[in-house]
PDB file of C-alpha atoms and ligand atoms in Angstrom:
ATOM      1  CA  MET T   1       0.066  -0.101   0.035  1.00  0.00           C
ATOM      2  CA  SER T   2       1.711   3.276  -0.996  1.00  0.00           C
ATOM      3  CA  LEU T   3      -1.102   5.685  -0.060  1.00  0.00           C
ATOM      4  CA  LYS T   4      -1.070   6.969   3.562  1.00  0.00           C
ATOM      5  CA  LEU T   5      -3.910   8.382   5.711  1.00  0.00           C
ATOM      6  CA  LYS T   6      -3.609  11.999   6.066  1.00  0.00           C
ATOM      7  CA  MET T   7      -4.453  13.315   9.431  1.00  0.00           C
ATOM      8  CA  TYR T   8      -5.912  16.967  10.545  1.00  0.00           C
ATOM      9  CA  GLY T   9      -3.101  19.527  10.046  1.00  0.00           C
ATOM     10  CA  GLU T  10      -2.422  18.370   6.503  1.00  0.00           C
ATOM     11  CA  ALA T  11      -3.116  21.323   4.132  1.00  0.00           C
ATOM     12  CA  ILE T  12      -4.681  18.994   1.508  1.00  0.00           C
ATOM     13  CA  LEU T  13      -7.641  18.389   3.781  1.00  0.00           C
ATOM     14  CA  ARG T  14      -8.581  22.005   3.150  1.00  0.00           C
ATOM     15  CA  GLU T  15      -8.551  21.761  -0.623  1.00  0.00           C
ATOM     16  CA  ARG T  16     -11.275  21.688  -3.131  1.00  0.00           C
ATOM     17  CA  ALA T  17     -11.116  18.336  -5.185  1.00  0.00           C
ATOM     18  CA  LEU T  18     -11.144  18.387  -8.883  1.00  0.00           C
ATOM     19  CA  GLU T  19     -13.636  16.706 -11.197  1.00  0.00           C
ATOM     20  CA  VAL T  20     -12.418  13.478 -12.862  1.00  0.00           C
ATOM     21  CA  SER T  21     -12.537  13.564 -16.519  1.00  0.00           C
ATOM     22  CA  GLU T  22     -10.955  10.176 -17.626  1.00  0.00           C
ATOM     23  CA  PHE T  23     -11.738   6.928 -16.221  1.00  0.00           C
ATOM     24  CA  THR T  24      -8.349   5.216 -16.457  1.00  0.00           C
ATOM     25  CA  GLU T  25      -6.689   2.302 -14.961  1.00  0.00           C
ATOM     26  CA  ALA T  26      -4.831   4.713 -12.727  1.00  0.00           C
ATOM     27  CA  LEU T  27      -8.083   5.926 -11.218  1.00  0.00           C
ATOM     28  CA  ALA T  28      -9.241   2.287 -10.740  1.00  0.00           C
ATOM     29  CA  ASP T  29      -5.869   1.800  -8.921  1.00  0.00           C
ATOM     30  CA  LEU T  30      -6.453   4.823  -6.749  1.00  0.00           C
ATOM     31  CA  VAL T  31     -10.032   3.492  -5.720  1.00  0.00           C
ATOM     32  CA  LYS T  32      -8.391   0.079  -4.835  1.00  0.00           C
ATOM     33  CA  GLU T  33      -5.887   1.699  -2.705  1.00  0.00           C
ATOM     34  CA  MET T  34      -8.528   3.861  -0.932  1.00  0.00           C
ATOM     35  CA  PHE T  35     -10.343   0.893  -0.014  1.00  0.00           C
ATOM     36  CA  ASP T  36      -7.160  -0.803   1.312  1.00  0.00           C
ATOM     37  CA  VAL T  37      -6.563   2.404   3.488  1.00  0.00           C
ATOM     38  CA  MET T  38     -10.152   2.523   4.624  1.00  0.00           C
ATOM     39  CA  TYR T  39     -10.328  -1.206   5.621  1.00  0.00           C
ATOM     40  CA  ALA T  40      -6.963  -1.022   7.362  1.00  0.00           C
ATOM     41  CA  SER T  41      -8.269   1.683   9.463  1.00  0.00           C
ATOM     42  CA  HIS T  42     -11.752   0.173  10.064  1.00  0.00           C
ATOM     43  CA  GLY T  43     -13.493   3.021   8.403  1.00  0.00           C
ATOM     44  CA  ILE T  44     -16.706   3.127   6.519  1.00  0.00           C
ATOM     45  CA  GLY T  45     -15.844   5.966   4.266  1.00  0.00           C
ATOM     46  CA  LEU T  46     -12.797   7.626   2.813  1.00  0.00           C
ATOM     47  CA  ALA T  47     -12.240  10.652   0.458  1.00  0.00           C
ATOM     48  CA  ALA T  48      -9.354  11.111  -1.792  1.00  0.00           C
ATOM     49  CA  GLU T  49      -7.843  13.959   0.049  1.00  0.00           C
ATOM     50  CA  GLN T  50      -7.567  11.712   3.111  1.00  0.00           C
ATOM     51  CA  VAL T  51      -4.842   9.899   1.036  1.00  0.00           C
ATOM     52  CA  GLY T  52      -3.252  13.038  -0.207  1.00  0.00           C
ATOM     53  CA  ARG T  53      -5.167  13.080  -3.596  1.00  0.00           C
ATOM     54  CA  THR T  54      -7.393  15.687  -5.201  1.00  0.00           C
ATOM     55  CA  GLU T  55      -9.733  13.764  -7.424  1.00  0.00           C
ATOM     56  CA  ARG T  56     -13.510  14.073  -6.924  1.00  0.00           C
ATOM     57  CA  VAL T  57     -13.591  10.494  -5.408  1.00  0.00           C
ATOM     58  CA  PHE T  58     -14.733   8.660  -2.171  1.00  0.00           C
ATOM     59  CA  VAL T  59     -15.622   5.302  -1.132  1.00  0.00           C
ATOM     60  CA  ILE T  60     -18.165   3.907   1.255  1.00  0.00           C
ATOM     61  CA  ASP T  61     -18.795   0.491   2.735  1.00  0.00           C
ATOM     62  CA  ILE T  62     -21.607   0.221   5.482  1.00  0.00           C
ATOM     63  CA  PRO T  63     -22.079  -3.135   6.852  1.00  0.00           C
ATOM     64  CA  PRO T  64     -25.588  -4.511   6.713  1.00  0.00           C
ATOM     65  CA  GLU T  65     -26.091  -4.430  10.601  1.00  0.00           C
ATOM     66  CA  SER T  66     -25.468  -0.530  10.481  1.00  0.00           C
ATOM     67  CA  ASP T  67     -27.635   0.085   7.518  1.00  0.00           C
ATOM     68  CA  VAL T  68     -30.841   0.066   9.642  1.00  0.00           C
ATOM     69  CA  ASP T  69     -33.360   2.491  10.838  1.00  0.00           C
ATOM     70  CA  ALA T  70     -34.103   3.020  14.636  1.00  0.00           C
ATOM     71  CA  LYS T  71     -36.297  -0.085  14.563  1.00  0.00           C
ATOM     72  CA  GLY T  72     -33.616  -2.214  13.064  1.00  0.00           C
ATOM     73  CA  ASN T  73     -35.300  -2.432   9.601  1.00  0.00           C
ATOM     74  CA  ARG T  74     -32.746  -2.575   6.742  1.00  0.00           C
ATOM     75  CA  LEU T  75     -32.663   0.787   4.666  1.00  0.00           C
ATOM     76  CA  HIS T  76     -31.019  -0.086   1.573  1.00  0.00           C
ATOM     77  CA  PRO T  77     -31.325  -3.967   0.817  1.00  0.00           C
ATOM     78  CA  GLU T  78     -30.960  -3.193  -3.018  1.00  0.00           C
ATOM     79  CA  VAL T  79     -27.587  -1.426  -2.804  1.00  0.00           C
ATOM     80  CA  ASN T  80     -24.506  -3.476  -3.132  1.00  0.00           C
ATOM     81  CA  MET T  81     -21.806  -2.393  -0.995  1.00  0.00           C
ATOM     82  CA  PRO T  82     -18.988  -1.210  -1.327  1.00  0.00           C
ATOM     83  CA  LEU T  83     -19.969   1.912  -3.261  1.00  0.00           C
ATOM     84  CA  VAL T  84     -17.387   4.136  -5.292  1.00  0.00           C
ATOM     85  CA  PHE T  85     -18.437   7.857  -5.705  1.00  0.00           C
ATOM     86  CA  ILE T  86     -16.754   9.835  -8.481  1.00  0.00           C
ATOM     87  CA  ASN T  87     -17.908  13.345  -9.341  1.00  0.00           C
ATOM     88  CA  PRO T  88     -20.843  13.042  -6.987  1.00  0.00           C
ATOM     89  CA  VAL T  89     -23.743  15.667  -6.795  1.00  0.00           C
ATOM     90  CA  ILE T  90     -26.491  15.911  -4.152  1.00  0.00           C
ATOM     91  CA  GLU T  91     -29.252  16.546  -6.641  1.00  0.00           C
ATOM     92  CA  ALA T  92     -31.985  16.808  -3.731  1.00  0.00           C
ATOM     93  CA  HIS T  93     -32.295  16.335  -0.251  1.00  0.00           C
ATOM     94  CA  SER T  94     -35.010  16.278   2.501  1.00  0.00           C
ATOM     95  CA  VAL T  95     -36.075  19.264   4.334  1.00  0.00           C
ATOM     96  CA  GLU T  96     -35.755  17.262   7.581  1.00  0.00           C
ATOM     97  CA  MET T  97     -32.444  17.028   9.243  1.00  0.00           C
ATOM     98  CA  GLU T  98     -31.109  14.493  11.794  1.00  0.00           C
ATOM     99  CA  ARG T  99     -28.416  14.776  14.450  1.00  0.00           C
ATOM    100  CA  GLY T 100     -25.975  11.905  14.780  1.00  0.00           C
ATOM    101  CA  ALA T 101     -22.621  10.729  15.987  1.00  0.00           C
ATOM    102  CA  GLU T 102     -19.766  11.069  13.410  1.00  0.00           C
ATOM    103  CA  GLY T 103     -16.103  10.261  13.490  1.00  0.00           C
ATOM    104  CA  CYS T 104     -13.462  10.706  10.778  1.00  0.00           C
ATOM    105  CA  LEU T 105     -10.415   8.606  10.063  1.00  0.00           C
ATOM    106  CA  SER T 106      -8.315  11.904   9.935  1.00  0.00           C
ATOM    107  CA  PHE T 107      -9.395  12.729  13.587  1.00  0.00           C
ATOM    108  CA  PRO T 108      -8.383   9.510  15.400  1.00  0.00           C
ATOM    109  CA  GLY T 109     -10.527   8.855  18.451  1.00  0.00           C
ATOM    110  CA  MET T 110     -12.773  12.109  18.183  1.00  0.00           C
ATOM    111  CA  SER T 111     -16.456  12.178  17.447  1.00  0.00           C
ATOM    112  CA  GLY T 112     -19.343  14.690  17.684  1.00  0.00           C
ATOM    113  CA  GLU T 113     -22.946  15.154  16.904  1.00  0.00           C
ATOM    114  CA  ILE T 114     -23.491  16.684  13.594  1.00  0.00           C
ATOM    115  CA  GLU T 115     -26.732  17.700  11.963  1.00  0.00           C
ATOM    116  CA  ARG T 116     -27.144  16.441   8.269  1.00  0.00           C
ATOM    117  CA  TRP T 117     -30.145  16.066   5.787  1.00  0.00           C
ATOM    118  CA  SER T 118     -32.055  12.863   6.788  1.00  0.00           C
ATOM    119  CA  GLU T 119     -32.238  11.633   2.992  1.00  0.00           C
ATOM    120  CA  VAL T 120     -30.396  12.615  -0.104  1.00  0.00           C
ATOM    121  CA  ASP T 121     -30.575  12.001  -3.850  1.00  0.00           C
ATOM    122  CA  VAL T 122     -27.050  11.673  -5.162  1.00  0.00           C
ATOM    123  CA  ALA T 123     -25.702  11.216  -8.736  1.00  0.00           C
ATOM    124  CA  PHE T 124     -22.212   9.881  -9.344  1.00  0.00           C
ATOM    125  CA  CYS T 125     -20.018   7.623 -11.533  1.00  0.00           C
ATOM    126  CA  ASP T 126     -18.316   4.532 -10.742  1.00  0.00           C
ATOM    127  CA  GLU T 127     -14.591   3.906 -11.473  1.00  0.00           C
ATOM    128  CA  THR T 128     -15.557   2.469 -14.991  1.00  0.00           C
ATOM    129  CA  GLY T 129     -17.424   5.816 -15.813  1.00  0.00           C
ATOM    130  CA  VAL T 130     -20.843   4.359 -15.624  1.00  0.00           C
ATOM    131  CA  SER T 131     -23.466   6.961 -14.009  1.00  0.00           C
ATOM    132  CA  HIS T 132     -25.679   5.925 -11.009  1.00  0.00           C
ATOM    133  CA  ALA T 133     -28.168   7.507  -8.870  1.00  0.00           C
ATOM    134  CA  LEU T 134     -29.000   6.760  -5.287  1.00  0.00           C
ATOM    135  CA  HIS T 135     -31.671   7.704  -2.578  1.00  0.00           C
ATOM    136  CA  ALA T 136     -29.899   7.285   0.562  1.00  0.00           C
ATOM    137  CA  LYS T 137     -31.179   7.604   4.179  1.00  0.00           C
ATOM    138  CA  GLY T 138     -29.824   6.933   7.614  1.00  0.00           C
ATOM    139  CA  LEU T 139     -25.986   6.406   7.961  1.00  0.00           C
ATOM    140  CA  LEU T 140     -25.578   5.775   4.294  1.00  0.00           C
ATOM    141  CA  ALA T 141     -27.103   9.546   3.722  1.00  0.00           C
ATOM    142  CA  ARG T 142     -24.829  10.909   6.661  1.00  0.00           C
ATOM    143  CA  ALA T 143     -21.720   9.210   5.175  1.00  0.00           C
ATOM    144  CA  ILE T 144     -22.321  10.516   1.653  1.00  0.00           C
ATOM    145  CA  GLN T 145     -22.624  14.216   3.061  1.00  0.00           C
ATOM    146  CA  HIS T 146     -19.547  13.688   5.273  1.00  0.00           C
ATOM    147  CA  GLU T 147     -17.485  12.420   2.356  1.00  0.00           C
ATOM    148  CA  LEU T 148     -18.926  15.036  -0.017  1.00  0.00           C
ATOM    149  CA  ASP T 149     -17.812  17.773   2.504  1.00  0.00           C
ATOM    150  CA  HIS T 150     -14.135  16.413   2.221  1.00  0.00           C
ATOM    151  CA  LEU T 151     -14.217  16.910  -1.363  1.00  0.00           C
ATOM    152  CA  ASN T 152     -14.836  20.547  -0.800  1.00  0.00           C
ATOM    153  CA  GLY T 153     -12.168  21.094   1.991  1.00  0.00           C
ATOM    154  CA  VAL T 154     -14.828  20.856   4.572  1.00  0.00           C
ATOM    155  CA  LEU T 155     -14.255  18.875   7.658  1.00  0.00           C
ATOM    156  CA  PHE T 156     -16.770  17.578  10.273  1.00  0.00           C
ATOM    157  CA  ILE T 157     -15.449  19.802  13.148  1.00  0.00           C
ATOM    158  CA  ASP T 158     -16.643  22.721  10.955  1.00  0.00           C
ATOM    159  CA  ARG T 159     -20.154  21.510  11.464  1.00  0.00           C
ATOM    160  CA  MET T 160     -19.734  20.646  15.163  1.00  0.00           C
ATOM    161  CA  SER T 161     -21.534  22.955  17.761  1.00  0.00           C
ATOM    162  CA  PRO T 162     -19.074  25.910  19.122  1.00  0.00           C
ATOM    163  CA  VAL T 163     -19.330  24.269  22.557  1.00  0.00           C
ATOM    164  CA  LYS T 164     -18.220  20.786  21.306  1.00  0.00           C
ATOM    165  CA  LYS T 165     -15.513  22.236  19.134  1.00  0.00           C
ATOM    166  CA  ALA T 166     -14.399  24.424  22.065  1.00  0.00           C
ATOM    167  CA  LEU T 167     -14.205  21.021  24.075  1.00  0.00           C
ATOM    168  CA  LEU T 168     -12.087  19.358  21.545  1.00  0.00           C
ATOM    169  CA  GLU T 169      -9.770  22.385  20.862  1.00  0.00           C
ATOM    170  CA  GLY T 170      -6.787  21.111  22.942  1.00  0.00           C
ATOM    171  CA  ARG T 171      -6.868  17.572  21.226  1.00  0.00           C
ATOM    172  CA  LEU T 172      -7.232  19.251  17.786  1.00  0.00           C
ATOM    173  CA  LYS T 173      -4.243  21.511  18.380  1.00  0.00           C
ATOM    174  CA  ARG T 174      -2.084  18.622  19.537  1.00  0.00           C
ATOM    175  CA  LEU T 175      -3.124  16.433  16.648  1.00  0.00           C
ATOM    176  CA  ALA T 176      -2.301  19.371  14.068  1.00  0.00           C
ATOM    177  CA  ARG T 177       1.041  19.777  15.772  1.00  0.00           C
ATOM    178  CA  ASP T 178       1.713  15.982  15.697  1.00  0.00           C
ATOM    179  CA  THR T 179       0.820  16.000  12.174  1.00  0.00           C
ATOM    180  CA  LYS T 180       3.322  18.612  11.166  1.00  0.00           C
ATOM    181  CA  ARG T 181       5.961  17.097  13.406  1.00  0.00           C
ATOM    182  CA  ASN T 182       5.405  13.718  11.587  1.00  0.00           C
ATOM    183  CA  ARG T 183       5.827  15.308   8.163  1.00  0.00           C
ATOM    184  CA  LEU T 184       9.294  16.768   8.883  1.00  0.00           C
TER     185      LEU T 184
HETATM  186 CO1  LIG H 201     -13.920  12.046   7.212  1.00  0.00          CO
END
């Protein structure tokens, strides 16, 4: 595995990723490596910037037992995980929003409640260039919004309440400092 997980403090996490225009073998390799990094870190989603790349690409793999509503009913039995999102666009979303716990592989050990749209319609391509559309709810809708934020240089700490962010401030500073130190 040549790509490494980028932690908070790396400038690339604040960049806006660029549209993919060619569906090459190199793109397929990037996707494969992103899955390797994501699974090695036990994540359910990963955006290209988190491995130091600026393509508009993210991957998601939500286990069936997490793809459920509050009553335990499966939300997306028809969706085959894992999913590859290239040039994703949210085309519609619910008015209703939902608070829920989120973490991020670039912020080890940290989590917070984040408000997201409850449901989203997302259009995207897979790594072969085939177009797809998906109506997502629950954790999948949350993960899509979290990863799409990454492609715009937005991090989940930006969407935390000021109180929660203030509570994390010491740890965030330490993480950013360690990230810079590890890069030297
Ligand atoms: Co993240």
